[in-house]
Amino acid sequence: MRKSLIAGNWKMHATHLDAIQMVQKLSLRLEFADHDRVDVVVCPPFTALRSTQTVIEADRLMINLGAQNCYWEESGAYTGEVSPAMLKKLSVRFVIVGHSERRQIFSESDSDVNKKVKAVVAADMTPILCVGETAEDYDAGATREKVGFQIQAGLKGLTADQVSKLVIAYEPIWAIGTGKTASADDAGAMATFVRETVIDDFGSVGDDVRVLYGGSVKPGNIAGLMAKRDIDGALVGGASLDPDTFASIVRYWV
Ligand code: 13P
C-alpha cells in the first residue's frame, strides 16, 4: 500500500516570516486523520526552512519539511550552493530534484539531476524526482520517449532498494503555472508509464515508488487525479501558497 503524498512547492515565494504564518494556518485546517491518510509536505525557499522547521517542531505539527533543490557535494568551494547534509540538519525529509524550472532556467542536465538524486539518498532524505515533457515534445508525440529517458538517466546507478523509497513527480511542462492540466486520464496513463519504466529497470520495487502528478493542480481537479490507480499524490505550485486552498487539495475526498 502506497501512502498518498501531497507536496506544496512554494518556489521563490514567501519570506521566512510569511512561511511561519503559512504553515501555522495550514496545520489549523488539517485534522489528525488527514495526516494518517496523506503525507503532507511543504517546500519553502531555503531562507524559510529554519523558521518553518522551528514552528513544526515547537507546535509538533505533522507537516513534513521539503527543500526545492540542493547541490550534490557535501561541502566545499561552491559559492551559493546548499548541501544535502545542511538540509538534513534542518530536519528536511524530502528534496525536489530536477524540477523543470531548474532544468530549463538553470540548465540542469540529466547527469546533474542523477548526482543530486544520489546525494539526497545518501543523506537519508527522499528525492522527489521531477520529470516531464515540453509542449514541443508533446506536440511531436515524444512524451513517453522524453519522460522514459529522464527516469532512466535520473535513477542511473541506484539500487532497487533505494529506488523503492523514491517519489517521482510527473509534471508536463505545458501544464505548469498555465492553468492547463493534463486530463485525469492522460495524467493517470503517464503515471502508469512512469511506474512501468521503473519496473522495467528495477523490478517489482516500482510498485512501491510513489508517483505524483504536478501542473495546475487545484481543489477542483485533485479528486479526479487521485482516483487514478497509479497517481499517489500531487506536487502543487501556485495553489499551495494559499493555506485554505492547499488544505482543500490535501483533503481532496471531503
Ligand atoms: P503549478 O501548480 O503552479 O502549475 O506548478 C506546478 C509545479 O511546478 C509544482 O512543482
PDB file of C-alpha atoms and ligand atoms in Angstrom:
ATOM      1  CA  MET A   1       0.000   0.000   0.000  1.00  0.00           C
ATOM      2  CA  ARG A   2       1.421   3.356  -1.038  1.00  0.00           C
ATOM      3  CA  LYS A   3       0.509   6.248   1.258  1.00  0.00           C
ATOM      4  CA  SER A   4      -0.664   9.346  -0.596  1.00  0.00           C
ATOM      5  CA  LEU A   5       1.678  12.316  -0.602  1.00  0.00           C
ATOM      6  CA  ILE A   6       0.737  15.903  -1.391  1.00  0.00           C
ATOM      7  CA  ALA A   7       3.580  18.402  -1.551  1.00  0.00           C
ATOM      8  CA  GLY A   8       3.470  22.174  -1.915  1.00  0.00           C
ATOM      9  CA  ASN A   9       6.312  23.657  -3.926  1.00  0.00           C
ATOM     10  CA  TRP A  10       6.347  27.304  -2.896  1.00  0.00           C
ATOM     11  CA  LYS A  11       9.015  28.135  -5.493  1.00  0.00           C
ATOM     12  CA  MET A  12      10.502  31.634  -4.966  1.00  0.00           C
ATOM     13  CA  HIS A  13       7.660  32.866  -2.782  1.00  0.00           C
ATOM     14  CA  ALA A  14       7.422  33.588   0.964  1.00  0.00           C
ATOM     15  CA  THR A  15       9.909  35.203   3.332  1.00  0.00           C
ATOM     16  CA  HIS A  16      10.810  33.316   6.491  1.00  0.00           C
ATOM     17  CA  LEU A  17       8.078  35.274   8.288  1.00  0.00           C
ATOM     18  CA  ASP A  18       5.411  34.522   5.659  1.00  0.00           C
ATOM     19  CA  ALA A  19       6.361  30.858   5.881  1.00  0.00           C
ATOM     20  CA  ILE A  20       5.643  30.731   9.632  1.00  0.00           C
ATOM     21  CA  GLN A  21       2.137  32.028   9.052  1.00  0.00           C
ATOM     22  CA  MET A  22       1.513  29.780   6.079  1.00  0.00           C
ATOM     23  CA  VAL A  23       2.492  26.592   7.855  1.00  0.00           C
ATOM     24  CA  GLN A  24       0.560  27.513  11.007  1.00  0.00           C
ATOM     25  CA  LYS A  25      -2.591  28.291   9.001  1.00  0.00           C
ATOM     26  CA  LEU A  26      -2.229  25.096   7.022  1.00  0.00           C
ATOM     27  CA  SER A  27      -1.909  22.996  10.162  1.00  0.00           C
ATOM     28  CA  LEU A  28      -5.060  24.546  11.653  1.00  0.00           C
ATOM     29  CA  ARG A  29      -7.031  23.481   8.603  1.00  0.00           C
ATOM     30  CA  LEU A  30      -5.880  19.870   8.768  1.00  0.00           C
ATOM     31  CA  GLU A  31      -7.081  17.194  11.150  1.00  0.00           C
ATOM     32  CA  PHE A  32      -5.148  14.361  12.706  1.00  0.00           C
ATOM     33  CA  ALA A  33      -6.896  11.838  10.457  1.00  0.00           C
ATOM     34  CA  ASP A  34      -5.819  13.740   7.344  1.00  0.00           C
ATOM     35  CA  HIS A  35      -2.186  13.032   8.196  1.00  0.00           C
ATOM     36  CA  ASP A  36      -2.984   9.348   8.573  1.00  0.00           C
ATOM     37  CA  ARG A  37      -4.210   9.331   5.050  1.00  0.00           C
ATOM     38  CA  VAL A  38      -1.782  11.717   3.359  1.00  0.00           C
ATOM     39  CA  ASP A  39       1.851  12.693   3.899  1.00  0.00           C
ATOM     40  CA  VAL A  40       1.694  16.484   3.725  1.00  0.00           C
ATOM     41  CA  VAL A  41       4.903  18.221   2.655  1.00  0.00           C
ATOM     42  CA  VAL A  42       5.766  21.907   2.276  1.00  0.00           C
ATOM     43  CA  CYS A  43       8.830  23.030   0.336  1.00  0.00           C
ATOM     44  CA  PRO A  44       9.639  26.647   1.228  1.00  0.00           C
ATOM     45  CA  PRO A  45      12.662  28.524  -0.180  1.00  0.00           C
ATOM     46  CA  PHE A  46      15.995  27.846   1.584  1.00  0.00           C
ATOM     47  CA  THR A  47      15.755  31.081   3.595  1.00  0.00           C
ATOM     48  CA  ALA A  48      12.495  29.931   5.179  1.00  0.00           C
ATOM     49  CA  LEU A  49      13.475  26.365   6.046  1.00  0.00           C
ATOM     50  CA  ARG A  50      14.777  27.164   9.523  1.00  0.00           C
ATOM     51  CA  SER A  51      11.737  29.198  10.613  1.00  0.00           C
ATOM     52  CA  THR A  52       9.379  26.574   9.200  1.00  0.00           C
ATOM     53  CA  GLN A  53      11.274  23.785  10.951  1.00  0.00           C
ATOM     54  CA  THR A  54      11.083  25.686  14.236  1.00  0.00           C
ATOM     55  CA  VAL A  55       7.295  26.036  14.019  1.00  0.00           C
ATOM     56  CA  ILE A  56       6.820  22.411  13.001  1.00  0.00           C
ATOM     57  CA  GLU A  57       8.920  21.214  15.955  1.00  0.00           C
ATOM     58  CA  ALA A  58       7.617  23.682  18.556  1.00  0.00           C
ATOM     59  CA  ASP A  59       3.966  23.006  17.731  1.00  0.00           C
ATOM     60  CA  ARG A  60       4.563  19.319  16.933  1.00  0.00           C
ATOM     61  CA  LEU A  61       2.900  19.670  13.561  1.00  0.00           C
ATOM     62  CA  MET A  62       2.617  16.586  11.395  1.00  0.00           C
ATOM     63  CA  ILE A  63       3.650  18.521   8.305  1.00  0.00           C
ATOM     64  CA  ASN A  64       6.868  17.354   6.643  1.00  0.00           C
ATOM     65  CA  LEU A  65       9.577  19.719   5.519  1.00  0.00           C
ATOM     66  CA  GLY A  66      10.925  19.615   1.972  1.00  0.00           C
ATOM     67  CA  ALA A  67      13.527  21.624   0.068  1.00  0.00           C
ATOM     68  CA  GLN A  68      13.345  22.709  -3.551  1.00  0.00           C
ATOM     69  CA  ASN A  69      16.874  21.864  -4.623  1.00  0.00           C
ATOM     70  CA  CYS A  70      20.367  21.084  -3.350  1.00  0.00           C
ATOM     71  CA  TYR A  71      23.904  20.522  -4.612  1.00  0.00           C
ATOM     72  CA  TRP A  72      25.499  17.067  -4.702  1.00  0.00           C
ATOM     73  CA  GLU A  73      28.739  17.804  -2.835  1.00  0.00           C
ATOM     74  CA  GLU A  74      28.849  17.668   0.937  1.00  0.00           C
ATOM     75  CA  SER A  75      30.809  20.895   1.434  1.00  0.00           C
ATOM     76  CA  GLY A  76      33.480  22.955  -0.302  1.00  0.00           C
ATOM     77  CA  ALA A  77      34.102  25.938  -2.531  1.00  0.00           C
ATOM     78  CA  TYR A  78      30.693  26.032  -4.259  1.00  0.00           C
ATOM     79  CA  THR A  79      29.525  29.595  -3.741  1.00  0.00           C
ATOM     80  CA  GLY A  80      25.788  29.889  -3.454  1.00  0.00           C
ATOM     81  CA  GLU A  81      25.064  26.172  -3.113  1.00  0.00           C
ATOM     82  CA  VAL A  82      23.450  24.218  -0.280  1.00  0.00           C
ATOM     83  CA  SER A  83      24.450  20.632   0.580  1.00  0.00           C
ATOM     84  CA  PRO A  84      22.228  17.651   1.438  1.00  0.00           C
ATOM     85  CA  ALA A  85      23.900  17.457   4.869  1.00  0.00           C
ATOM     86  CA  MET A  86      22.861  21.059   5.610  1.00  0.00           C
ATOM     87  CA  LEU A  87      19.268  20.240   4.703  1.00  0.00           C
ATOM     88  CA  LYS A  88      19.269  17.040   6.705  1.00  0.00           C
ATOM     89  CA  LYS A  89      20.358  19.003   9.772  1.00  0.00           C
ATOM     90  CA  LEU A  90      17.219  21.146   9.383  1.00  0.00           C
ATOM     91  CA  SER A  91      15.062  18.003   9.552  1.00  0.00           C
ATOM     92  CA  VAL A  92      14.297  18.241   5.843  1.00  0.00           C
ATOM     93  CA  ARG A  93      12.849  14.906   4.711  1.00  0.00           C
ATOM     94  CA  PHE A  94      12.139  15.493   1.017  1.00  0.00           C
ATOM     95  CA  VAL A  95      14.142  17.299  -1.654  1.00  0.00           C
ATOM     96  CA  ILE A  96      12.704  18.235  -5.051  1.00  0.00           C
ATOM     97  CA  VAL A  97      15.294  17.322  -7.671  1.00  0.00           C
ATOM     98  CA  GLY A  98      15.292  18.192 -11.358  1.00  0.00           C
ATOM     99  CA  HIS A  99      12.253  20.450 -11.365  1.00  0.00           C
ATOM    100  CA  SER A 100      11.617  21.630 -14.926  1.00  0.00           C
ATOM    101  CA  GLU A 101      12.378  25.224 -13.875  1.00  0.00           C
ATOM    102  CA  ARG A 102      15.821  24.085 -12.695  1.00  0.00           C
ATOM    103  CA  ARG A 103      16.348  22.137 -15.904  1.00  0.00           C
ATOM    104  CA  GLN A 104      15.162  24.939 -18.204  1.00  0.00           C
ATOM    105  CA  ILE A 105      16.183  28.186 -16.478  1.00  0.00           C
ATOM    106  CA  PHE A 106      19.303  26.929 -14.708  1.00  0.00           C
ATOM    107  CA  SER A 107      20.397  24.403 -17.347  1.00  0.00           C
ATOM    108  CA  GLU A 108      20.482  21.349 -15.090  1.00  0.00           C
ATOM    109  CA  SER A 109      21.347  18.265 -17.121  1.00  0.00           C
ATOM    110  CA  ASP A 110      20.118  14.724 -16.590  1.00  0.00           C
ATOM    111  CA  SER A 111      23.546  13.881 -15.251  1.00  0.00           C
ATOM    112  CA  ASP A 112      23.369  16.742 -12.699  1.00  0.00           C
ATOM    113  CA  VAL A 113      19.933  15.506 -11.680  1.00  0.00           C
ATOM    114  CA  ASN A 114      21.284  11.970 -11.236  1.00  0.00           C
ATOM    115  CA  LYS A 115      24.102  13.207  -8.979  1.00  0.00           C
ATOM    116  CA  LYS A 116      21.595  15.139  -6.883  1.00  0.00           C
ATOM    117  CA  VAL A 117      19.264  12.148  -6.551  1.00  0.00           C
ATOM    118  CA  LYS A 118      22.185  10.017  -5.334  1.00  0.00           C
ATOM    119  CA  ALA A 119      23.391  12.702  -2.913  1.00  0.00           C
ATOM    120  CA  VAL A 120      19.917  13.135  -1.417  1.00  0.00           C
ATOM    121  CA  VAL A 121      19.522   9.374  -0.987  1.00  0.00           C
ATOM    122  CA  ALA A 122      22.996   9.130   0.564  1.00  0.00           C
ATOM    123  CA  ALA A 123      21.988  11.791   3.093  1.00  0.00           C
ATOM    124  CA  ASP A 124      18.968   9.690   4.041  1.00  0.00           C
ATOM    125  CA  MET A 125      16.337  12.023   2.599  1.00  0.00           C
ATOM    126  CA  THR A 126      13.771  11.286  -0.104  1.00  0.00           C
ATOM    127  CA  PRO A 127      14.214  12.829  -3.540  1.00  0.00           C
ATOM    128  CA  ILE A 128      11.112  13.966  -5.387  1.00  0.00           C
ATOM    129  CA  LEU A 129      12.482  13.448  -8.879  1.00  0.00           C
ATOM    130  CA  CYS A 130      10.642  15.628 -11.398  1.00  0.00           C
ATOM    131  CA  VAL A 131      10.188  14.566 -14.994  1.00  0.00           C
ATOM    132  CA  GLY A 132       8.008  15.909 -17.783  1.00  0.00           C
ATOM    133  CA  GLU A 133       7.805  16.822 -21.424  1.00  0.00           C
ATOM    134  CA  THR A 134       7.787  20.262 -23.043  1.00  0.00           C
ATOM    135  CA  ALA A 135       4.920  21.464 -25.234  1.00  0.00           C
ATOM    136  CA  GLU A 136       7.109  20.704 -28.273  1.00  0.00           C
ATOM    137  CA  ASP A 137       7.734  17.122 -27.111  1.00  0.00           C
ATOM    138  CA  TYR A 138       4.014  16.746 -26.526  1.00  0.00           C
ATOM    139  CA  ASP A 139       3.085  18.081 -29.965  1.00  0.00           C
ATOM    140  CA  ALA A 140       5.685  15.839 -31.573  1.00  0.00           C
ATOM    141  CA  GLY A 141       4.267  12.761 -29.801  1.00  0.00           C
ATOM    142  CA  ALA A 142       7.568  12.342 -27.949  1.00  0.00           C
ATOM    143  CA  THR A 143       6.187  12.470 -24.398  1.00  0.00           C
ATOM    144  CA  ARG A 144       6.967   8.882 -23.409  1.00  0.00           C
ATOM    145  CA  GLU A 145      10.373   8.898 -25.019  1.00  0.00           C
ATOM    146  CA  LYS A 146      11.325  12.060 -23.116  1.00  0.00           C
ATOM    147  CA  VAL A 147       9.929  11.002 -19.756  1.00  0.00           C
ATOM    148  CA  GLY A 148      11.299   7.462 -20.061  1.00  0.00           C
ATOM    149  CA  PHE A 149      14.749   8.836 -20.764  1.00  0.00           C
ATOM    150  CA  GLN A 150      14.598  11.283 -17.834  1.00  0.00           C
ATOM    151  CA  ILE A 151      13.661   8.480 -15.453  1.00  0.00           C
ATOM    152  CA  GLN A 152      16.408   6.150 -16.651  1.00  0.00           C
ATOM    153  CA  ALA A 153      19.016   8.907 -16.520  1.00  0.00           C
ATOM    154  CA  GLY A 154      17.820  10.214 -13.156  1.00  0.00           C
ATOM    155  CA  LEU A 155      17.913   6.804 -11.466  1.00  0.00           C
ATOM    156  CA  LYS A 156      21.124   5.510 -13.013  1.00  0.00           C
ATOM    157  CA  GLY A 157      23.330   3.674 -10.513  1.00  0.00           C
ATOM    158  CA  LEU A 158      20.721   3.413  -7.744  1.00  0.00           C
ATOM    159  CA  THR A 159      19.913   0.076  -6.134  1.00  0.00           C
ATOM    160  CA  ALA A 160      16.402  -1.365  -6.254  1.00  0.00           C
ATOM    161  CA  ASP A 161      16.128  -0.814  -2.515  1.00  0.00           C
ATOM    162  CA  GLN A 162      16.991   2.887  -2.873  1.00  0.00           C
ATOM    163  CA  VAL A 163      14.528   3.254  -5.747  1.00  0.00           C
ATOM    164  CA  SER A 164      11.720   1.708  -3.702  1.00  0.00           C
ATOM    165  CA  LYS A 165      11.674   4.725  -1.369  1.00  0.00           C
ATOM    166  CA  LEU A 166      11.646   7.342  -4.108  1.00  0.00           C
ATOM    167  CA  VAL A 167       8.988   9.781  -5.160  1.00  0.00           C
ATOM    168  CA  ILE A 168       8.701  10.650  -8.845  1.00  0.00           C
ATOM    169  CA  ALA A 169       6.629  13.634  -9.957  1.00  0.00           C
ATOM    170  CA  TYR A 170       5.333  13.692 -13.499  1.00  0.00           C
ATOM    171  CA  GLU A 171       4.885  17.351 -14.411  1.00  0.00           C
ATOM    172  CA  PRO A 172       4.157  18.140 -18.059  1.00  0.00           C
ATOM    173  CA  ILE A 173       5.870  21.497 -18.565  1.00  0.00           C
ATOM    174  CA  TRP A 174       2.998  22.875 -20.624  1.00  0.00           C
ATOM    175  CA  ALA A 175       0.718  22.406 -17.600  1.00  0.00           C
ATOM    176  CA  ILE A 176       2.899  24.228 -15.051  1.00  0.00           C
ATOM    177  CA  GLY A 177       1.536  27.592 -13.991  1.00  0.00           C
ATOM    178  CA  THR A 178      -0.587  27.792 -17.130  1.00  0.00           C
ATOM    179  CA  GLY A 179      -3.951  26.741 -15.751  1.00  0.00           C
ATOM    180  CA  LYS A 180      -3.914  23.871 -18.276  1.00  0.00           C
ATOM    181  CA  THR A 181      -3.983  20.479 -16.585  1.00  0.00           C
ATOM    182  CA  ALA A 182      -3.441  17.163 -18.270  1.00  0.00           C
ATOM    183  CA  SER A 183      -6.777  15.315 -18.217  1.00  0.00           C
ATOM    184  CA  ALA A 184      -7.043  12.853 -15.339  1.00  0.00           C
ATOM    185  CA  ASP A 185      -6.997  10.032 -17.915  1.00  0.00           C
ATOM    186  CA  ASP A 186      -3.811  11.297 -19.589  1.00  0.00           C
ATOM    187  CA  ALA A 187      -2.112  12.015 -16.251  1.00  0.00           C
ATOM    188  CA  GLY A 188      -3.123   8.570 -14.989  1.00  0.00           C
ATOM    189  CA  ALA A 189      -1.764   6.893 -18.124  1.00  0.00           C
ATOM    190  CA  MET A 190       1.532   8.734 -17.735  1.00  0.00           C
ATOM    191  CA  ALA A 191       1.763   7.753 -14.062  1.00  0.00           C
ATOM    192  CA  THR A 192       1.333   4.134 -15.156  1.00  0.00           C
ATOM    193  CA  PHE A 193       4.039   4.641 -17.768  1.00  0.00           C
ATOM    194  CA  VAL A 194       6.369   6.114 -15.110  1.00  0.00           C
ATOM    195  CA  ARG A 195       5.804   3.102 -12.867  1.00  0.00           C
ATOM    196  CA  GLU A 196       6.289   0.623 -15.715  1.00  0.00           C
ATOM    197  CA  THR A 197       9.537   2.306 -16.687  1.00  0.00           C
ATOM    198  CA  VAL A 198      10.813   1.876 -13.121  1.00  0.00           C
ATOM    199  CA  ILE A 199       9.630  -1.759 -13.062  1.00  0.00           C
ATOM    200  CA  ASP A 200      11.450  -2.431 -16.360  1.00  0.00           C
ATOM    201  CA  ASP A 201      14.719  -1.199 -14.866  1.00  0.00           C
ATOM    202  CA  PHE A 202      14.451  -2.150 -11.198  1.00  0.00           C
ATOM    203  CA  GLY A 203      11.793  -4.839 -10.952  1.00  0.00           C
ATOM    204  CA  SER A 204       8.836  -5.028  -8.607  1.00  0.00           C
ATOM    205  CA  VAL A 205      10.061  -2.195  -6.348  1.00  0.00           C
ATOM    206  CA  GLY A 206       8.463   0.027  -8.995  1.00  0.00           C
ATOM    207  CA  ASP A 207       5.202  -0.794  -7.248  1.00  0.00           C
ATOM    208  CA  ASP A 208       6.479   0.904  -4.075  1.00  0.00           C
ATOM    209  CA  VAL A 209       7.506   4.162  -5.750  1.00  0.00           C
ATOM    210  CA  ARG A 210       5.082   6.978  -5.148  1.00  0.00           C
ATOM    211  CA  VAL A 211       4.181   8.745  -8.376  1.00  0.00           C
ATOM    212  CA  LEU A 212       2.811  12.286  -8.178  1.00  0.00           C
ATOM    213  CA  TYR A 213       1.184  14.463 -10.796  1.00  0.00           C
ATOM    214  CA  GLY A 214       2.014  18.165 -10.991  1.00  0.00           C
ATOM    215  CA  GLY A 215       0.816  21.018 -13.184  1.00  0.00           C
ATOM    216  CA  SER A 216      -2.054  23.366 -12.301  1.00  0.00           C
ATOM    217  CA  VAL A 217      -3.424  21.092  -9.574  1.00  0.00           C
ATOM    218  CA  LYS A 218      -6.377  22.753  -7.823  1.00  0.00           C
ATOM    219  CA  PRO A 219      -9.169  21.786  -5.433  1.00  0.00           C
ATOM    220  CA  GLY A 220     -11.403  21.265  -8.484  1.00  0.00           C
ATOM    221  CA  ASN A 221      -9.243  18.696 -10.263  1.00  0.00           C
ATOM    222  CA  ILE A 222      -7.417  16.843  -7.487  1.00  0.00           C
ATOM    223  CA  ALA A 223     -10.104  14.223  -6.780  1.00  0.00           C
ATOM    224  CA  GLY A 224     -10.204  13.091 -10.419  1.00  0.00           C
ATOM    225  CA  LEU A 225      -6.425  12.775 -10.472  1.00  0.00           C
ATOM    226  CA  MET A 226      -6.262  10.885  -7.172  1.00  0.00           C
ATOM    227  CA  ALA A 227      -8.831   8.389  -8.459  1.00  0.00           C
ATOM    228  CA  LYS A 228      -6.252   7.054 -10.923  1.00  0.00           C
ATOM    229  CA  ARG A 229      -4.612   3.823  -9.846  1.00  0.00           C
ATOM    230  CA  ASP A 230      -1.024   4.932 -10.362  1.00  0.00           C
ATOM    231  CA  ILE A 231      -1.313   8.531  -9.131  1.00  0.00           C
ATOM    232  CA  ASP A 232      -0.312   8.597  -5.468  1.00  0.00           C
ATOM    233  CA  GLY A 233      -0.417  12.329  -4.908  1.00  0.00           C
ATOM    234  CA  ALA A 234       0.398  15.746  -6.259  1.00  0.00           C
ATOM    235  CA  LEU A 235       3.147  18.330  -6.449  1.00  0.00           C
ATOM    236  CA  VAL A 236       1.334  21.640  -6.183  1.00  0.00           C
ATOM    237  CA  GLY A 237       2.785  25.029  -7.113  1.00  0.00           C
ATOM    238  CA  GLY A 238       0.608  28.162  -7.147  1.00  0.00           C
ATOM    239  CA  ALA A 239      -2.315  26.610  -5.280  1.00  0.00           C
ATOM    240  CA  SER A 240      -0.063  25.644  -2.340  1.00  0.00           C
ATOM    241  CA  LEU A 241       0.629  29.278  -1.455  1.00  0.00           C
ATOM    242  CA  ASP A 242      -2.828  29.800  -0.005  1.00  0.00           C
ATOM    243  CA  PRO A 243      -3.249  27.572   3.091  1.00  0.00           C
ATOM    244  CA  ASP A 244      -7.029  27.274   2.613  1.00  0.00           C
ATOM    245  CA  THR A 245      -6.675  26.172  -0.972  1.00  0.00           C
ATOM    246  CA  PHE A 246      -3.795  23.820  -0.209  1.00  0.00           C
ATOM    247  CA  ALA A 247      -5.723  22.273   2.693  1.00  0.00           C
ATOM    248  CA  SER A 248      -8.679  21.592   0.362  1.00  0.00           C
ATOM    249  CA  ILE A 249      -6.299  19.847  -2.011  1.00  0.00           C
ATOM    250  CA  VAL A 250      -4.862  17.729   0.813  1.00  0.00           C
ATOM    251  CA  ARG A 251      -8.428  16.849   1.916  1.00  0.00           C
ATOM    252  CA  TYR A 252      -9.417  16.007  -1.649  1.00  0.00           C
ATOM    253  CA  TRP A 253     -12.011  13.415  -0.605  1.00  0.00           C
ATOM    254  CA  VAL A 254     -14.024  15.858   1.533  1.00  0.00           C
TER     255      VAL A 254
HETATM  256  P1  13P B   1       1.575  24.928 -10.647  1.00  0.00           P
HETATM  257  O1  13P B   1       0.772  24.090  -9.691  1.00  0.00           O
HETATM  258  O2  13P B   1       1.630  26.374 -10.266  1.00  0.00           O
HETATM  259  O3  13P B   1       1.170  24.693 -12.076  1.00  0.00           O
HETATM  260  O4  13P B   1       3.092  24.405 -10.523  1.00  0.00           O
HETATM  261  C1  13P B   1       3.354  23.051 -10.632  1.00  0.00           C
HETATM  262  C2  13P B   1       4.754  22.819 -10.222  1.00  0.00           C
HETATM  263  O5  13P B   1       5.685  23.195 -10.924  1.00  0.00           O
HETATM  264  C3  13P B   1       4.992  22.153  -8.944  1.00  0.00           C
HETATM  265  O6  13P B   1       6.326  21.801  -8.804  1.00  0.00           O
END
